[in-house]
Coordinates of C-alpha atoms in Angstrom, one line a residue:
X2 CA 0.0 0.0 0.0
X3 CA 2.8 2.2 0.5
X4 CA 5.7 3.8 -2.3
X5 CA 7.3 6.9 -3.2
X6 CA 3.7 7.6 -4.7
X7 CA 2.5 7.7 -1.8
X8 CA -1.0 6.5 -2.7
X9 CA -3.0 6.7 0.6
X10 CA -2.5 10.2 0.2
X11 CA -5.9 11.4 -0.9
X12 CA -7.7 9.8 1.5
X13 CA -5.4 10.4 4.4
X14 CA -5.1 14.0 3.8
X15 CA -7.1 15.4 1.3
X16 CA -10.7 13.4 2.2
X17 CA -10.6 13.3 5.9
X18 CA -9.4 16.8 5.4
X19 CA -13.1 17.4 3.8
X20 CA -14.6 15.3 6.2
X21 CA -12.8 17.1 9.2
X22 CA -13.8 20.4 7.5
X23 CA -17.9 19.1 6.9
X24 CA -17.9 18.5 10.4
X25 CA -17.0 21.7 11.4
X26 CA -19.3 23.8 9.1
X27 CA -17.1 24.0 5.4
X28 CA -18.8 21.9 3.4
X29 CA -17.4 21.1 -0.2
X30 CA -20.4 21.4 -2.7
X31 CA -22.6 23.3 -0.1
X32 CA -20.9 26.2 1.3
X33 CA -17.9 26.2 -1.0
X34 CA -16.3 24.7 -4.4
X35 CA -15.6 21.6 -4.6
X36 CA -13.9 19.6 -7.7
X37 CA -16.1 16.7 -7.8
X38 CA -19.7 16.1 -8.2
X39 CA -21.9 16.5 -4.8
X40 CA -22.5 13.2 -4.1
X41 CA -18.9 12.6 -3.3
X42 CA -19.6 14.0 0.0
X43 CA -21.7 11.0 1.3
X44 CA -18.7 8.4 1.2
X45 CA -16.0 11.0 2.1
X46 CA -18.3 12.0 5.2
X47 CA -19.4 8.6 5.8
X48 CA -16.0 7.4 6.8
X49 CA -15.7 9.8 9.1
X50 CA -18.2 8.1 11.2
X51 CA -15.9 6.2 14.2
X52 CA -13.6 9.7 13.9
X53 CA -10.4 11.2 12.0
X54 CA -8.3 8.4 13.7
X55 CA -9.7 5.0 12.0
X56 CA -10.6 7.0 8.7
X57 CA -8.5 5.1 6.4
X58 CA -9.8 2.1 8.1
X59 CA -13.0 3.0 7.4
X60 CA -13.0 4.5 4.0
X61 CA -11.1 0.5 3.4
X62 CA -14.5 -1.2 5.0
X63 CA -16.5 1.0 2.8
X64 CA -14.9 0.2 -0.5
X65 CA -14.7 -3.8 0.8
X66 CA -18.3 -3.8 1.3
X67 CA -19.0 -1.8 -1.9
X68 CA -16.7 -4.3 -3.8
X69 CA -18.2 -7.6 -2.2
X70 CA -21.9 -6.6 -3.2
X71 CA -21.0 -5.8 -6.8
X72 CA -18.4 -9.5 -6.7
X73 CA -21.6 -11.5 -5.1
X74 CA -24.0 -9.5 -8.4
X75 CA -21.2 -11.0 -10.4
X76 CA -20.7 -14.4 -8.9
X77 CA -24.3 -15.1 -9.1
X78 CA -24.4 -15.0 -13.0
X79 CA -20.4 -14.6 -14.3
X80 CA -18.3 -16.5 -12.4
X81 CA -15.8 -16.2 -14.7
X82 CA -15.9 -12.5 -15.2
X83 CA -16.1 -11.6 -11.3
X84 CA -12.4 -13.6 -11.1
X85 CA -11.5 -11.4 -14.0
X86 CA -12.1 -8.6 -11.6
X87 CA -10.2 -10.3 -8.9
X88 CA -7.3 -10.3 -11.1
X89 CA -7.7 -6.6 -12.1
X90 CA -7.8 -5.1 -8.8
X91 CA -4.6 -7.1 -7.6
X92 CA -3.4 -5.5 -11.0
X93 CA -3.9 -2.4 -10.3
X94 CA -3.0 -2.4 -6.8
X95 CA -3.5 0.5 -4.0
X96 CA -4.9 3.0 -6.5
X97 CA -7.8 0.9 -6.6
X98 CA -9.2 1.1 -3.2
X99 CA -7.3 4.5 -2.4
X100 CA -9.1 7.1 -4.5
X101 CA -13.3 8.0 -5.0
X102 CA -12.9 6.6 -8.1
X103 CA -13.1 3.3 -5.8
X104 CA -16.3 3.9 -5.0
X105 CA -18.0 4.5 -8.7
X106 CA -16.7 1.7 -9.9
X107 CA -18.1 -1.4 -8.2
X108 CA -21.1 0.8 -8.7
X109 CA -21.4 1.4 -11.9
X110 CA -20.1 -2.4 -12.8
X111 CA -23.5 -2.7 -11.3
X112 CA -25.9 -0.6 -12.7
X113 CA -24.2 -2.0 -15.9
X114 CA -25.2 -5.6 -15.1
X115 CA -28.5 -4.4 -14.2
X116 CA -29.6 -2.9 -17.6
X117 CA -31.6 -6.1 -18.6
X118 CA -33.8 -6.6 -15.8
X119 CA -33.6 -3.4 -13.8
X120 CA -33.2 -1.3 -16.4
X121 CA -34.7 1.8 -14.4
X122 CA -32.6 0.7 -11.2
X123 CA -29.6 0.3 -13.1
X124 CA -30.2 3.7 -15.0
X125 CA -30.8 5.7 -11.2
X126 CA -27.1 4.1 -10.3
X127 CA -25.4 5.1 -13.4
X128 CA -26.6 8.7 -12.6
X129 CA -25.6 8.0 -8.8
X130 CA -22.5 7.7 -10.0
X131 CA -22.1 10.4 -12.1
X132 CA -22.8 12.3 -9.5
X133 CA -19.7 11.4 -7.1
X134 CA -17.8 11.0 -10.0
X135 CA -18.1 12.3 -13.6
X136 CA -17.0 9.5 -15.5
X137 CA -19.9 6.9 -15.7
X138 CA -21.3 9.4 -18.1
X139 CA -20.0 8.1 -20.4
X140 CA -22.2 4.8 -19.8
X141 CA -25.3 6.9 -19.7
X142 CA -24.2 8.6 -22.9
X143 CA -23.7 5.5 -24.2
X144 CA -27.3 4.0 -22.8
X145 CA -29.1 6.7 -24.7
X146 CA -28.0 6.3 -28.2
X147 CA -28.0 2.0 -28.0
X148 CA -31.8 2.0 -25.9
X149 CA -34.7 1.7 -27.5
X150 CA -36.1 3.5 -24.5
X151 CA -34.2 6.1 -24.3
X152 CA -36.1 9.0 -23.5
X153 CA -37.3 6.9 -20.4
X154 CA -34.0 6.6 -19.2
X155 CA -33.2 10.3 -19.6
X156 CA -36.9 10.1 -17.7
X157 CA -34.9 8.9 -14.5
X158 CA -32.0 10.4 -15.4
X159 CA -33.3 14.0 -15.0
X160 CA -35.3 12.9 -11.7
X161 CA -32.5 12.2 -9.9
X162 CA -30.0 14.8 -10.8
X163 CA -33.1 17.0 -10.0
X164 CA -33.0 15.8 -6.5
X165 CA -29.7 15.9 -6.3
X166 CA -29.9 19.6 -7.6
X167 CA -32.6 20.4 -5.4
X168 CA -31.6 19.4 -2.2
X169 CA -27.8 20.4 -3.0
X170 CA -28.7 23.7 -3.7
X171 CA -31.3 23.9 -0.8
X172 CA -29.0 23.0 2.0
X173 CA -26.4 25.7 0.6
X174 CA -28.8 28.6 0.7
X175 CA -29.9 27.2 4.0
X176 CA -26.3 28.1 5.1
X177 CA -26.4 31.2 3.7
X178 CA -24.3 30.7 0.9
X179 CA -24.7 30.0 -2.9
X180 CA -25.3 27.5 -5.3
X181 CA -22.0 25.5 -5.2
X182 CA -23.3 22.0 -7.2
X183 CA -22.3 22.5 -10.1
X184 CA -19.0 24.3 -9.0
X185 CA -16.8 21.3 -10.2
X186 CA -17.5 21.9 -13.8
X187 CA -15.1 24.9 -13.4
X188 CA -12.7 23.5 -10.6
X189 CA -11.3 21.4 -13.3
X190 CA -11.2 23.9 -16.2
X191 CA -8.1 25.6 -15.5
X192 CA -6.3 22.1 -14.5
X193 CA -2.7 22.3 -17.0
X194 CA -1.2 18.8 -18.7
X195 CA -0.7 16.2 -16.3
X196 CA 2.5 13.9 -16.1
X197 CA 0.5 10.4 -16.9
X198 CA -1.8 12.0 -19.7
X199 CA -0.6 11.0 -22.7
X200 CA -0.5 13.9 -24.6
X201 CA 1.9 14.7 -21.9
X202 CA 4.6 11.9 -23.5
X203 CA 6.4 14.3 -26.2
X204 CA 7.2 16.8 -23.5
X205 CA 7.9 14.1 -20.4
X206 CA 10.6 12.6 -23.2
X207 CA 11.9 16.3 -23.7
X208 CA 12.8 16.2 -19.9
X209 CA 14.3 13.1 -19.8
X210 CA 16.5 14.0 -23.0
X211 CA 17.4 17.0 -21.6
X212 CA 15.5 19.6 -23.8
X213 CA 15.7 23.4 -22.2
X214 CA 12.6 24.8 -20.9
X215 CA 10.9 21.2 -21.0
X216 CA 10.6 20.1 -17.1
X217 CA 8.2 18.6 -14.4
X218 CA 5.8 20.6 -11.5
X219 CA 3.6 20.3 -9.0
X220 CA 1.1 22.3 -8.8
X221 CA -0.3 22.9 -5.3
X222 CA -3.2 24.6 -5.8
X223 CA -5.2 21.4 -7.6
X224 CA -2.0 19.3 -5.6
X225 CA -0.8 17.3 -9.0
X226 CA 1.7 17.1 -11.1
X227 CA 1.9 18.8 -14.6
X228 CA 4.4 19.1 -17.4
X229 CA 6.0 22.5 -18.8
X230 CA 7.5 23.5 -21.7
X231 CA 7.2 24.8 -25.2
X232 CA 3.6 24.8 -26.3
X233 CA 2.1 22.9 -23.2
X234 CA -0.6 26.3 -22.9
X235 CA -1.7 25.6 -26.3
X236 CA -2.3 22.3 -26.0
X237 CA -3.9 22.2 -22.9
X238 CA -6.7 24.8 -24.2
X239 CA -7.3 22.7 -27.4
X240 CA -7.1 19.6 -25.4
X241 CA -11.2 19.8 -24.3
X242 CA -12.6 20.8 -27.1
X243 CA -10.9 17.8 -28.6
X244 CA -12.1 15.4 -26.1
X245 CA -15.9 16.7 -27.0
X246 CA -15.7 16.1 -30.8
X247 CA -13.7 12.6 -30.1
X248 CA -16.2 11.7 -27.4
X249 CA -19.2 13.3 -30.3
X250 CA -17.6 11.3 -33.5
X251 CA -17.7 8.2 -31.2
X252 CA -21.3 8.7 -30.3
X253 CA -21.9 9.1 -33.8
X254 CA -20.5 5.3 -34.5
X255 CA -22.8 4.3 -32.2
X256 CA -25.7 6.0 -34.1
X257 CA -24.4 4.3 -36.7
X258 CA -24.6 0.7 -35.8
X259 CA -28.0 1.6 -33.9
X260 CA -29.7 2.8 -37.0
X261 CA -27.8 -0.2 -39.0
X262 CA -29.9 -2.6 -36.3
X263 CA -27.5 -3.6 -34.2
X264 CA -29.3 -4.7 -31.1
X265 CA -28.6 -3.0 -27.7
X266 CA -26.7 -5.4 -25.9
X267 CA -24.7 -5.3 -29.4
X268 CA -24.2 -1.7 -29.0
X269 CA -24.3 -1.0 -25.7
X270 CA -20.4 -2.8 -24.6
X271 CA -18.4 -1.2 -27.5
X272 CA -20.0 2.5 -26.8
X273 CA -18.8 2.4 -23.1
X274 CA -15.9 1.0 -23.7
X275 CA -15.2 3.4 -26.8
X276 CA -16.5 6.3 -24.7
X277 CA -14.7 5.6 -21.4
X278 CA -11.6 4.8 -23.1
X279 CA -11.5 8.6 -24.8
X280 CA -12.2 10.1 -21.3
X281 CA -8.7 8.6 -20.8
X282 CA -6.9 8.4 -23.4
X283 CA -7.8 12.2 -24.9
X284 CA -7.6 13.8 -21.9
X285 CA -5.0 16.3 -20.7
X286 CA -5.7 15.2 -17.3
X287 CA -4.6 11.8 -16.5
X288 CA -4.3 9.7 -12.9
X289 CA -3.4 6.3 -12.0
X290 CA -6.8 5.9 -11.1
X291 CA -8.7 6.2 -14.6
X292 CA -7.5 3.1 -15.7
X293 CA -9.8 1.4 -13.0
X294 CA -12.7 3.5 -14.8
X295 CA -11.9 0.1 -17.9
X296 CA -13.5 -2.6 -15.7
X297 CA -16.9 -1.3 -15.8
X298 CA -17.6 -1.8 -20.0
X299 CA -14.8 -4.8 -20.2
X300 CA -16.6 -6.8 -17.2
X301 CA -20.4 -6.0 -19.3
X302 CA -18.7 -6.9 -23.1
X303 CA -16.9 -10.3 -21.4
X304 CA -20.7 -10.8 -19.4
X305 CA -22.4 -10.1 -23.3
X306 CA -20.2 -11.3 -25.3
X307 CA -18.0 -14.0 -24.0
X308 CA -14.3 -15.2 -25.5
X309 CA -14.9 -12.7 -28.4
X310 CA -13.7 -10.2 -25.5
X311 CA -10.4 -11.6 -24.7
X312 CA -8.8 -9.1 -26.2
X313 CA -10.0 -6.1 -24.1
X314 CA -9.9 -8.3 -21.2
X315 CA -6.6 -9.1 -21.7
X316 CA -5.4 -5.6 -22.6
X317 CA -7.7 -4.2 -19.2
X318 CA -5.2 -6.7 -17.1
X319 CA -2.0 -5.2 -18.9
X320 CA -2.7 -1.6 -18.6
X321 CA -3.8 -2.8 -14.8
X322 CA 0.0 -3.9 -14.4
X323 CA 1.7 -1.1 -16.2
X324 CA -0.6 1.2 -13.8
X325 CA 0.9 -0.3 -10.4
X326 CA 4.5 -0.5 -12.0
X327 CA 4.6 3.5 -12.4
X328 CA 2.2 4.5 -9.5
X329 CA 3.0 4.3 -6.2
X330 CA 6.3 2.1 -6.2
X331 CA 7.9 3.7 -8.9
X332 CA 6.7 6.6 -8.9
X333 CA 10.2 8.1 -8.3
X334 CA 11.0 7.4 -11.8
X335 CA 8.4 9.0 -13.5
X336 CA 8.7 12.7 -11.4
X337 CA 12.7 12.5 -12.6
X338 CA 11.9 11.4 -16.0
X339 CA 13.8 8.5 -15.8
X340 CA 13.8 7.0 -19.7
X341 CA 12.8 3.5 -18.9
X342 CA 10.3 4.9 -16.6
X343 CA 9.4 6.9 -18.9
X344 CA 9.3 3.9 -21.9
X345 CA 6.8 2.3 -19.5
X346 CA 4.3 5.1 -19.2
X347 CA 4.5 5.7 -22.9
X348 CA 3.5 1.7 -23.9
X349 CA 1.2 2.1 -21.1
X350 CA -0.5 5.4 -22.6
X351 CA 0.0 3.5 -26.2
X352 CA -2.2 0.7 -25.1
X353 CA -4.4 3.1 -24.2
X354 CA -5.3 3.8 -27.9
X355 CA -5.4 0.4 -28.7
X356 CA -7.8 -0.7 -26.7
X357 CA -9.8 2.4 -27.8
X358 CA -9.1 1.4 -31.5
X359 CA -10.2 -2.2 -30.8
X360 CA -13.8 -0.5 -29.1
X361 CA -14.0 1.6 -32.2
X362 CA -13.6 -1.5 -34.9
X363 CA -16.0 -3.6 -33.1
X364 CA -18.4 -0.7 -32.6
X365 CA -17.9 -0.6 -36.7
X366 CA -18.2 -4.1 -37.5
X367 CA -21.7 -4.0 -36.7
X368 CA -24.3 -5.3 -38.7
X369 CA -28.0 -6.0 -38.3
X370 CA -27.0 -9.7 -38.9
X371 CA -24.3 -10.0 -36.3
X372 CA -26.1 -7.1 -33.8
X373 CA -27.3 -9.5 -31.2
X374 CA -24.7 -10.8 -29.0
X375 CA -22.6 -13.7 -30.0
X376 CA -23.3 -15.7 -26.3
X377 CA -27.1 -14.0 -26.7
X378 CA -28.3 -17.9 -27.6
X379 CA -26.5 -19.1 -24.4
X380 CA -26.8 -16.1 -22.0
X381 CA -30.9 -15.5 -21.3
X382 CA -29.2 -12.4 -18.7
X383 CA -28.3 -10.3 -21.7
X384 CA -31.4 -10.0 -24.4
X385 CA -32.5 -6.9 -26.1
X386 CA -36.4 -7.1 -25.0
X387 CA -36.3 -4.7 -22.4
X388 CA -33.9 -2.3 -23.3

């Protein structure tokens, strides 16, 4: 658990920090900013429960129990894919117990699973989700354009960001202060290019080689850290309006095979995985933790599809790997721009794109004759009535 990384940091520090703070009358998302969604709170808070003193403890029992409900959904139908997860986790290592990130994820592997029986349920976690952490919209983005329902999910979409809105909102004005919900769409505009991002490579090379001007910072204020050097302010403004029209022209593919008749459990794998992967690999923000974000969509496409997703499966349990190699116990490396440290982050950012170009071709290959599932016949969990 421990390395130059230091990966207990967040919750040590920074979380019991905003729990400490709640408790006292500074609440993130109510009185003030905060840079995630609201609902963060409720876990951060909640492992403050038996005090400041046992909150890793804690925060660990929280993520365990979140993490045994979601293996027990899995066991009960997929053996074989909840061992995948197993693996994945060991994989990855601390990063996946030690960040928020750990708490969205066994959720949303549920809500995922969910879909074909509950698909209301599982649509009201998904948005859950979203709100403690932004990422699983790209599962609900991806939800809309393969449903045949659709507007029924956005239905309980909107309800519960609504309450989530509502009562946000009305507990900050109760405390005199304003609106702060929707504070941490700006909190993370101003963020620079950080050091595991891929677009960060060409200038993380530049250090290592020596280039002038090229180096490594941290920057204290959003407490990660960022690359400098020729360009880097340029590139970081383009870099979100690039990850829009990526994430757009990859909803469009989906459109694509939806129109083309691909059923929804045929569409409905690729998309999140093709979604999810952009929100990593086109990003100019980029954390060990993201790559835990892959488990969600790999764990549905092995649950829909079978064998026929051994490649993402296998490619999720290498960029696992890679992950724990650079972050925490060699984390040392990276910061000094160490070349084969630096070779390892760039293979690992690399793979990245491949699994994203593997998402993409098998959101392509699509066809209203191959658009159910292939283990549809065999699998009576995944059919395309209700959805």
């Amino acid at each position: 658990m421990f390395g130059p990384g230091y990966s207990l940091g967040d919750v040590e520090v920074v979380y019991r920090g905003w729990a400490e703070n709640a408790f006292a009358g500074r609440i993130v998302g109510i009185t003030e900013n905060f840079v995630y969604p609201v609902l963060a709170l409720v876990p951060i808070v909640s492992a403050f429960a038996f005090g400041g003193t046992v909150y890793l403890a804690t925060w660990f029992a929280v993520v365990t129990a979140l993490n045994a409900g979601a293996f027990v959904v899995l066991v009960r139908s997929h053996r074989a894919v909840a061992w995948w997860w197993l693996a994945f986790l060991v994989l990855l290592g601390p990063i996946a117990l030690a960040r928020i990130d750990a708490i969205t994820v066994p959720l949303c592997i549920v809500a995922l699973l969910w879909l074909r029986r509950r698909p209301f349920w599982g649509t009201a976690l998904l948005t859950i989700a979203t709100w403690i952490k932004i990422w699983p919209v790209a599962a609900l983005a991806a939800l809309f354009v393969a449903s045949k329902r659709r507007w029924r999910m956005v239905g309980v979409a909107a309800v519960v960001t609504a309450a989530v809105v509502a009562v946000a909102g009305a507990l900050s004005l109760s405390r005199g202060s304003g609106i702060h919900v929707l504070s941490f769409v700006a909190e993370q505009a101003g963020r620079g290019i950080q050091i595991e991002s891929p677009v960060a490579v060409p200038w993380l090379w530049q250090t290592a080689l020596g280039v002038p001007g090229s180096f490594i910072y941290y920057d204290h204020e959003i407490l990660t850290f960022q690359v400098a050097g020729a360009g880097t302010t340029t590139v970081s403004a383009l870099m979100t309006p690039l990850l829009a029209l990526a994430a757009l022209a990859v909803l469009l593919l989906g459109i694509r095979a939806q129109r083309r008749g691909a059923g929804t459990f045929a569409v409905l794998p690729p998309l999140t995985l093709a979604l999810t992967a952009t929100l990593i690999a086109v990003n100019k923000v980029g954390s060990p933790q993201f790559i835990s974000w892959l488990a969600a969509p790999i764990i549905l496409g092995i649950a829909v599809n079978g064998r026929t997703w051994r490649i993402p499966a296998l490619l999720g349990l290498t960029l696992a790997a890679l992950t724990q190699l650079v972050y925490p116990y060699l984390y040392d490396g990276v910061l000094r721009a160490n070349p084969v440290m630096v070779l390892v982050l760039t293979v690992r950012n690399l793979l990245e794109f491949v699994l994203l170009g593997w998402a993409l071709l098998a959101l392509y290959r699509l066809t209203p004759a191959r658009g159910e599932p292939v283990s549809a016949d065999r699998n009576q969990h995944f059919t395309n009535h209700h959805l």
